Structures are given as structure tokens and as C-alpha cells.
Coordinates of C-alpha atoms and ligand atoms in Angstrom, one line a residue:
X23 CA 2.9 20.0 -8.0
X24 CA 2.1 21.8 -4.9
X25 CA 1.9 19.4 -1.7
X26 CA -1.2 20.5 -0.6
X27 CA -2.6 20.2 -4.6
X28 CA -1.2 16.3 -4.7
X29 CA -3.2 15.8 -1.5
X30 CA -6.0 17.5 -2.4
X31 CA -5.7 15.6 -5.9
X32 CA -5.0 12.1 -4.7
X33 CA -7.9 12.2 -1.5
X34 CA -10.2 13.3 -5.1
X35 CA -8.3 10.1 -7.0
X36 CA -9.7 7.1 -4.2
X37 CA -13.1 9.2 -3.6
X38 CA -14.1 8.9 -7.1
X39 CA -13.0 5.2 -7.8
X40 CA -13.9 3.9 -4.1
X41 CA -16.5 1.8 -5.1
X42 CA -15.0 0.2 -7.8
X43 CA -11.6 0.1 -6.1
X44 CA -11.5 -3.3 -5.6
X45 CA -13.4 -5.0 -8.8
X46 CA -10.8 -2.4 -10.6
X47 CA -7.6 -4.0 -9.1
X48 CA -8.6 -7.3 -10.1
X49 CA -8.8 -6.3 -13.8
X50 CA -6.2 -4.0 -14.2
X51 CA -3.5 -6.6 -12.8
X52 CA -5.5 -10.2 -14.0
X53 CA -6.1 -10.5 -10.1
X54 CA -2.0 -10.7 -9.4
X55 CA -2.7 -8.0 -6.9
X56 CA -3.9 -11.1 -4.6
X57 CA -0.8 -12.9 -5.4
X58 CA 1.6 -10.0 -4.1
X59 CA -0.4 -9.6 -1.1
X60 CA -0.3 -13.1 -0.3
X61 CA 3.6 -12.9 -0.8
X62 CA 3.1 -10.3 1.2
X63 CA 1.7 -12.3 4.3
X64 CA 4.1 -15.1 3.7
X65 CA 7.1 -13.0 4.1
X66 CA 5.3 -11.1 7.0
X67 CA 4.6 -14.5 8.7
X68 CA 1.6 -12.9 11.0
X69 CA 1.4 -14.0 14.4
X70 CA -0.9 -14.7 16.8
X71 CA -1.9 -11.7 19.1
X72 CA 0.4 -8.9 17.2
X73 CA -1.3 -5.5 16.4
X74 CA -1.3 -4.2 13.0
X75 CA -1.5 -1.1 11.8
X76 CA -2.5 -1.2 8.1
X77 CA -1.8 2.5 6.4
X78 CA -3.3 3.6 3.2
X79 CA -5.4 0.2 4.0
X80 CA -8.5 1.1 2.0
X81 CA -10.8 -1.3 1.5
X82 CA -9.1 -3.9 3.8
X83 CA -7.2 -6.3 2.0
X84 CA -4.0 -6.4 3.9
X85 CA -5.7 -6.3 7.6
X86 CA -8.1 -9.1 6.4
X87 CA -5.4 -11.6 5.4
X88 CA -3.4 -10.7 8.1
X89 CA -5.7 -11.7 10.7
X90 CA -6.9 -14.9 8.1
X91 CA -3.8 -15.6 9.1
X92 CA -2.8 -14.5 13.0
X93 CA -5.5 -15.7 15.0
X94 CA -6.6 -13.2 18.0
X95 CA -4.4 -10.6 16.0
X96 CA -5.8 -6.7 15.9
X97 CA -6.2 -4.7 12.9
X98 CA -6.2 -0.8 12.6
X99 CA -6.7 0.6 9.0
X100 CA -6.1 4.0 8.5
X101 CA -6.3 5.9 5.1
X102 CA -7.2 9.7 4.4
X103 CA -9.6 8.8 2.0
X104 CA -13.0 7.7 4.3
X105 CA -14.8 5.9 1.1
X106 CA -12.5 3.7 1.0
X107 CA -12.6 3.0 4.5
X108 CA -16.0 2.7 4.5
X109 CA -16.1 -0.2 1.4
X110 CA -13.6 -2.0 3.8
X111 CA -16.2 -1.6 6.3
X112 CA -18.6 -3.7 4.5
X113 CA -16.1 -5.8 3.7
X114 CA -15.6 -6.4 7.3
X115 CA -19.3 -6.8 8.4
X116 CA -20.0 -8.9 5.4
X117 CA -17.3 -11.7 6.2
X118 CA -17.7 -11.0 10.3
X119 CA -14.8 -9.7 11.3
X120 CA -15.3 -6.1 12.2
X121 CA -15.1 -7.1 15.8
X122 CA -11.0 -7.2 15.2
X123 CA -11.2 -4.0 13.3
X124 CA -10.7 -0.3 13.4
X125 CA -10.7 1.9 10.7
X126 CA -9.6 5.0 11.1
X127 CA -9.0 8.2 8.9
X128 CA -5.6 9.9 9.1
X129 CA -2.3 10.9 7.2
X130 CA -0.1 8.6 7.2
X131 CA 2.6 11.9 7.2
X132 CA 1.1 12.4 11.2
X133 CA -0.1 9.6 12.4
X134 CA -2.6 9.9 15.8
X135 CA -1.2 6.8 17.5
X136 CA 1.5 7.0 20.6
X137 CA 5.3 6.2 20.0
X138 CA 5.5 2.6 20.4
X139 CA 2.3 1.1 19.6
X140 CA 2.2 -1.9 17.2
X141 CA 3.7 -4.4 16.0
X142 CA 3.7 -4.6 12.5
X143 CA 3.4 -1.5 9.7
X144 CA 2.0 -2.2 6.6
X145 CA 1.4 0.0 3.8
X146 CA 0.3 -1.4 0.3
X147 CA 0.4 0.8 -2.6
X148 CA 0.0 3.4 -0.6
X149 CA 3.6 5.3 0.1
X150 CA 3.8 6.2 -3.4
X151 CA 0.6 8.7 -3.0
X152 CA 2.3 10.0 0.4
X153 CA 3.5 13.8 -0.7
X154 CA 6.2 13.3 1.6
X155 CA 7.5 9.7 1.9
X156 CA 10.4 10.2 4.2
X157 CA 8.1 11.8 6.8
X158 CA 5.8 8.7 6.7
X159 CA 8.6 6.2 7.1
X160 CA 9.7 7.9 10.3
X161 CA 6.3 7.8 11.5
X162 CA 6.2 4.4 10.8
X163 CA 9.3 3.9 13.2
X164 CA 8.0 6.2 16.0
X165 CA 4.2 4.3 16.2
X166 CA 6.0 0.9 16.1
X167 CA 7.0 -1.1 19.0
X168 CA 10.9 -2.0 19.6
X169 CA 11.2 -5.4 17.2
X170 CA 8.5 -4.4 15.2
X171 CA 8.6 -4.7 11.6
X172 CA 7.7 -2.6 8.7
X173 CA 6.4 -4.3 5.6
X174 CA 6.1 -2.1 2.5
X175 CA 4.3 -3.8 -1.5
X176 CA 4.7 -0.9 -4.1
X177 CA 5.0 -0.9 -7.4
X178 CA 8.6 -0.8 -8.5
X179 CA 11.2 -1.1 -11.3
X180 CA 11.8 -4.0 -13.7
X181 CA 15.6 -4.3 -13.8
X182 CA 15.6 -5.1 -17.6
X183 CA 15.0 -2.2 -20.5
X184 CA 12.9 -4.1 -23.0
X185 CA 10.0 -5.8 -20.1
X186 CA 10.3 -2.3 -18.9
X187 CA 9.2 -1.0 -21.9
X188 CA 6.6 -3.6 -22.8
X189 CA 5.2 -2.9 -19.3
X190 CA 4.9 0.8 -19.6
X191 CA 3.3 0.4 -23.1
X192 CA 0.5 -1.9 -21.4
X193 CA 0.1 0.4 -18.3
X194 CA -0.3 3.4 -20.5
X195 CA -2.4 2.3 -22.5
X196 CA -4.4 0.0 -21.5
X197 CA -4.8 0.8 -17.9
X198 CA -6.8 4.6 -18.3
X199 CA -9.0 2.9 -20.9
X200 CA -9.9 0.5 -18.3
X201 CA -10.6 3.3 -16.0
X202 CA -12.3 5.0 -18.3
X203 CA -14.7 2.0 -19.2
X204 CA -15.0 0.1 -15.7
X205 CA -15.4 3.2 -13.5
X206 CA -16.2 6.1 -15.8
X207 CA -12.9 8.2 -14.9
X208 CA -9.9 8.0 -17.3
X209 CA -7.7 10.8 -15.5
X210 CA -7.5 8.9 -12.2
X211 CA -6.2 6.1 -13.8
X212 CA -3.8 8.6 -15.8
X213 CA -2.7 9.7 -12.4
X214 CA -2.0 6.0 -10.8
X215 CA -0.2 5.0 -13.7
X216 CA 1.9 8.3 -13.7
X217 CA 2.5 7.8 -10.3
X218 CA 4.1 4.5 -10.4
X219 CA 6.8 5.7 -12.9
X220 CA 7.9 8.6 -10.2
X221 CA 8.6 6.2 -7.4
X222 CA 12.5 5.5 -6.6
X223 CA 13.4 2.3 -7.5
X224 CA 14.0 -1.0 -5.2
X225 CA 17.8 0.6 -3.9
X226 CA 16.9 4.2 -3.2
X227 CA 13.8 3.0 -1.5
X228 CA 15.2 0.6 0.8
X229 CA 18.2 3.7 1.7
X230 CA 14.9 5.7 2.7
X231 CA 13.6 3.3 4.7
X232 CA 17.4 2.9 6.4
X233 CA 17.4 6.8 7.0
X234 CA 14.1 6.6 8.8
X235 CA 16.2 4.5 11.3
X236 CA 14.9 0.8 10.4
X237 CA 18.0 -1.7 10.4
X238 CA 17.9 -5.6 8.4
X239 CA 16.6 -3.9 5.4
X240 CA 16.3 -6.2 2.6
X241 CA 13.6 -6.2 -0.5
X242 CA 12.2 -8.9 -2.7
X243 CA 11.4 -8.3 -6.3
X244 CA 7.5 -9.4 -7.0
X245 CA 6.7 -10.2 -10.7
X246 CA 10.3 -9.6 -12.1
X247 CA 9.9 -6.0 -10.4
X248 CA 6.7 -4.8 -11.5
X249 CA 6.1 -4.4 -8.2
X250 CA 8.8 -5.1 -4.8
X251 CA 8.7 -5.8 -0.6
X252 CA 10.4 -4.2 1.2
X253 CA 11.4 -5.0 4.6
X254 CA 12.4 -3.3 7.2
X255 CA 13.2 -3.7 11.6
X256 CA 13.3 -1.0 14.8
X257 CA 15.5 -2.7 16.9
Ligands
SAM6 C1 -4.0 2.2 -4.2 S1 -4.8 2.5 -2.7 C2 -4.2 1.1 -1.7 C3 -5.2 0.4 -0.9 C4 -4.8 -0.9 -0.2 N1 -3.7 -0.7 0.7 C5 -4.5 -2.0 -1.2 O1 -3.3 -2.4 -1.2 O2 -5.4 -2.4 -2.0 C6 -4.0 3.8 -2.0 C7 -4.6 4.4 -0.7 O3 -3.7 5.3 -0.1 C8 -4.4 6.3 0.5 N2 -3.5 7.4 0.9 C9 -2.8 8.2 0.0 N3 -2.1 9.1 0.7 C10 -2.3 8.9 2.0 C11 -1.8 9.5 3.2 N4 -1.0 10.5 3.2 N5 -2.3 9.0 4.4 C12 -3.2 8.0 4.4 N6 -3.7 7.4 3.3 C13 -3.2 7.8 2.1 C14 -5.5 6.6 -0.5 O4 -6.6 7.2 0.2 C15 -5.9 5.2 -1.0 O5 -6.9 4.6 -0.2

């Protein structure tokens, strides 16, 4: 598919679910989502004061644990798709915290942040939308600070043929029935599930994140694999 058709397609994907983004995620993964991003945080380890920049943030969930848990942290959220942003928004005002907050719209491919700004990257189910994720990763490196640290959750591989296949019957399956039920839109669902089978597995991803110049690169598998972290240093 054309670059400029995936972008076009996946900014069409998030405007149309938006509002039913996050009651969506809960179902579609029995609320484990929450799990992996608390995983997430405990491998992160937020601290206080540190800026995060939270890309493909959506509706907020990463930036709102992190600063649960970093107290007079920072949060910027940036995504392309300004629905979402604008759910997190609520989110924000609704459990009074949009005082730490910005949310900002932007590709995460070009990033309109200075070379050594923050210092944390995360991006959470988000790189596997990015048309080009090697471009992302190395804007990940410029915006963050020297000893930053890049934190990546995506889907990923399960390293055993049989779950795999009992996991790709169930996702799909059941998942663009789901869409088509809960949110009225079976294709975008199609798409996310489609999605998650193109994305390199736990090795090749953590030798793109190397090539983007990050150093103590390490991953852990979430869920037997359904879905990994990935970890990552500018030093
Ligand atoms: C599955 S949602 C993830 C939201 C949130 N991070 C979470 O974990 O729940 C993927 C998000 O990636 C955003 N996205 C996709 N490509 C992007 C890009 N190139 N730059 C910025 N955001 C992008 C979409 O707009 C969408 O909001």
C-alpha cells in the first residue's frame, strides 16, 4: 500500500473508533491491555520530575499512569489522530490532571520537539501504524535527552506454532465481530488485526531499535508474546 494511502487509511481507522477506543480495548483483550501497561510502568520505573513524551498516546493511558506514578512528572501526548487526543482530553479534566498535560497532534515520523528534549519515549501500540518505523525510532533518539530511555508495548509474536495459531483464530475472528457490534465498524478492526500480523517479531524489532542508535537493548515477552517491551537507552 501506498505510504501516503496507510496514513491516510490509519488517521480514518482511530477517527472512526475514537469514542469507543477505550471501552473497545477492554473487550477485545478481557481488560489485559491494563495489565501490559502496568508492566509497562514497572519496568519504566517513572520518576519524579522526568518529562515524557507519550507518541501515538491517544486517549492517555500511558501519560496518566506515568505521572500516577512520578509525582511532579510532565506529560506530552502526541498522536496524528486529534479525536483521540481529544477523548484523552476529557480524560484528563475528568480525573484533574490536565494541568501536567499537553496534547499535541503530530507524526511521530517528524516530530516538532528540539533534539534533546525528554526523558522518556513511550509509544504503545502505536509504532506498528507508523508507515515508516525506522524513521520514528530515530526520532525517538534525536527528541530524547542523553540517558533517556525509550519504552516500546506492541503486539508481537508467540514463540510456539500451535498458541500462535489458536491466537490468530481468536483475533480473526472474534475481534472484527466485536468491532462490528461495539463500534459499528468491522473493517477497522480488520485492519488492527491485520496489522499486528505484519509487525517483525521481538529480534528484528529490537535490531531496529539498535540501528536507530539506542544501546542496552533488551525486550520482555508480555502474555507468552502476544504482545512484548522493548527497551531501549541514548547514551
Ligand atoms: C492503537 S492506538 C494506541 C493508543 C494508546 N497509545 C494506547 O496504548 O492505548 C494507536 C494510535 O497511533 C496513532 N498513530 C498512528 N500513526 C501515527 C503517527 N505516524 N504519528 C502519530 N500517531 C500515530 C493513531 O492515531 C492512534 O491513536
Amino acid at each position: 500500500m501506498p505510504e501516503a494511502e496507510k496514513a491516510g487509511m490509519v488517521h480514518g481507522v482511530f477517527t472512526r473508533v475514537a469514542s469507543k477506543y477505550d471501552i473497545m480495548n477492554d473487550l477485545m483483550s478481557g481488560g489485559v491491555h491494563r495489565l501490559w501497561k502496568d508492566a509497562m510502568m514497572d519496568w519504566l520505573a517513572p520518576r519524579p520530575g522526568q518529562k515524557l513524551l507519550d507518541v501515538a498516546g491517544g486517549t492517555g493511558d500511558v501519560a496518566f499512569r506515568f505521572l500516577n506514578r512520578a509525582p511532579a512528572a510532565t506529560a506530552t501526548v502526541l498522536d496524528m489522530t486529534e479525536s483521540m487526543l481529544i477523548e484523552g482530553r476529557k480524560r484528563a479534566e475528568a480525573e484533574k490532571m490536565a494541568e501536567l498535560l499537553e496534547w499535541v497532534v503530530g507524526d511521530a515520523m517528524a516530530l516538532p520537539f528540539p533534539d534533546n528534549t525528554f526523558d522518556v519515549y513511550t509509544i504503545s501500540f502505536g509504532i506498528r501504524n507508523v508507515v515508516r518505523i525506522q524513521d520514528a525510532l530515530k526520532e525517538a533518539f534525536r527528541v530524547l535527552r542523553p540517558g533517556g530511555r525509550l519504552m516500546v508495548l506492541e503486539f508481537s509474536r508467540i514463540p510456539n506454532d500451535l498458541l500462535q495459531k489458536v491466537y490468530d483464530l481468536y483475533s480473526f475472528n472474534v475481534i472484527p465481530v466485536m468491532g462490528q457490534v461495539v463500534a459499528g465498524d468491522r473493517d477497522s478492526y480488520q485492519y488492527l488485526v491485520e496489522s499486528i500480523r505484519k509487525f517483525p517479531d521481538q529480534e528484528t524489532f529490537a535490531g531496529m531499535i539498535r540501528a536507530a542508535g539506542f544501546e542496552q537493548v533488551s525486550y520482555r515477552n508480555l502474555t507468552m508474546g502476544v504482545a512484548a517491551l522493548h527497551s531501549g537507552w541514548k547514551l
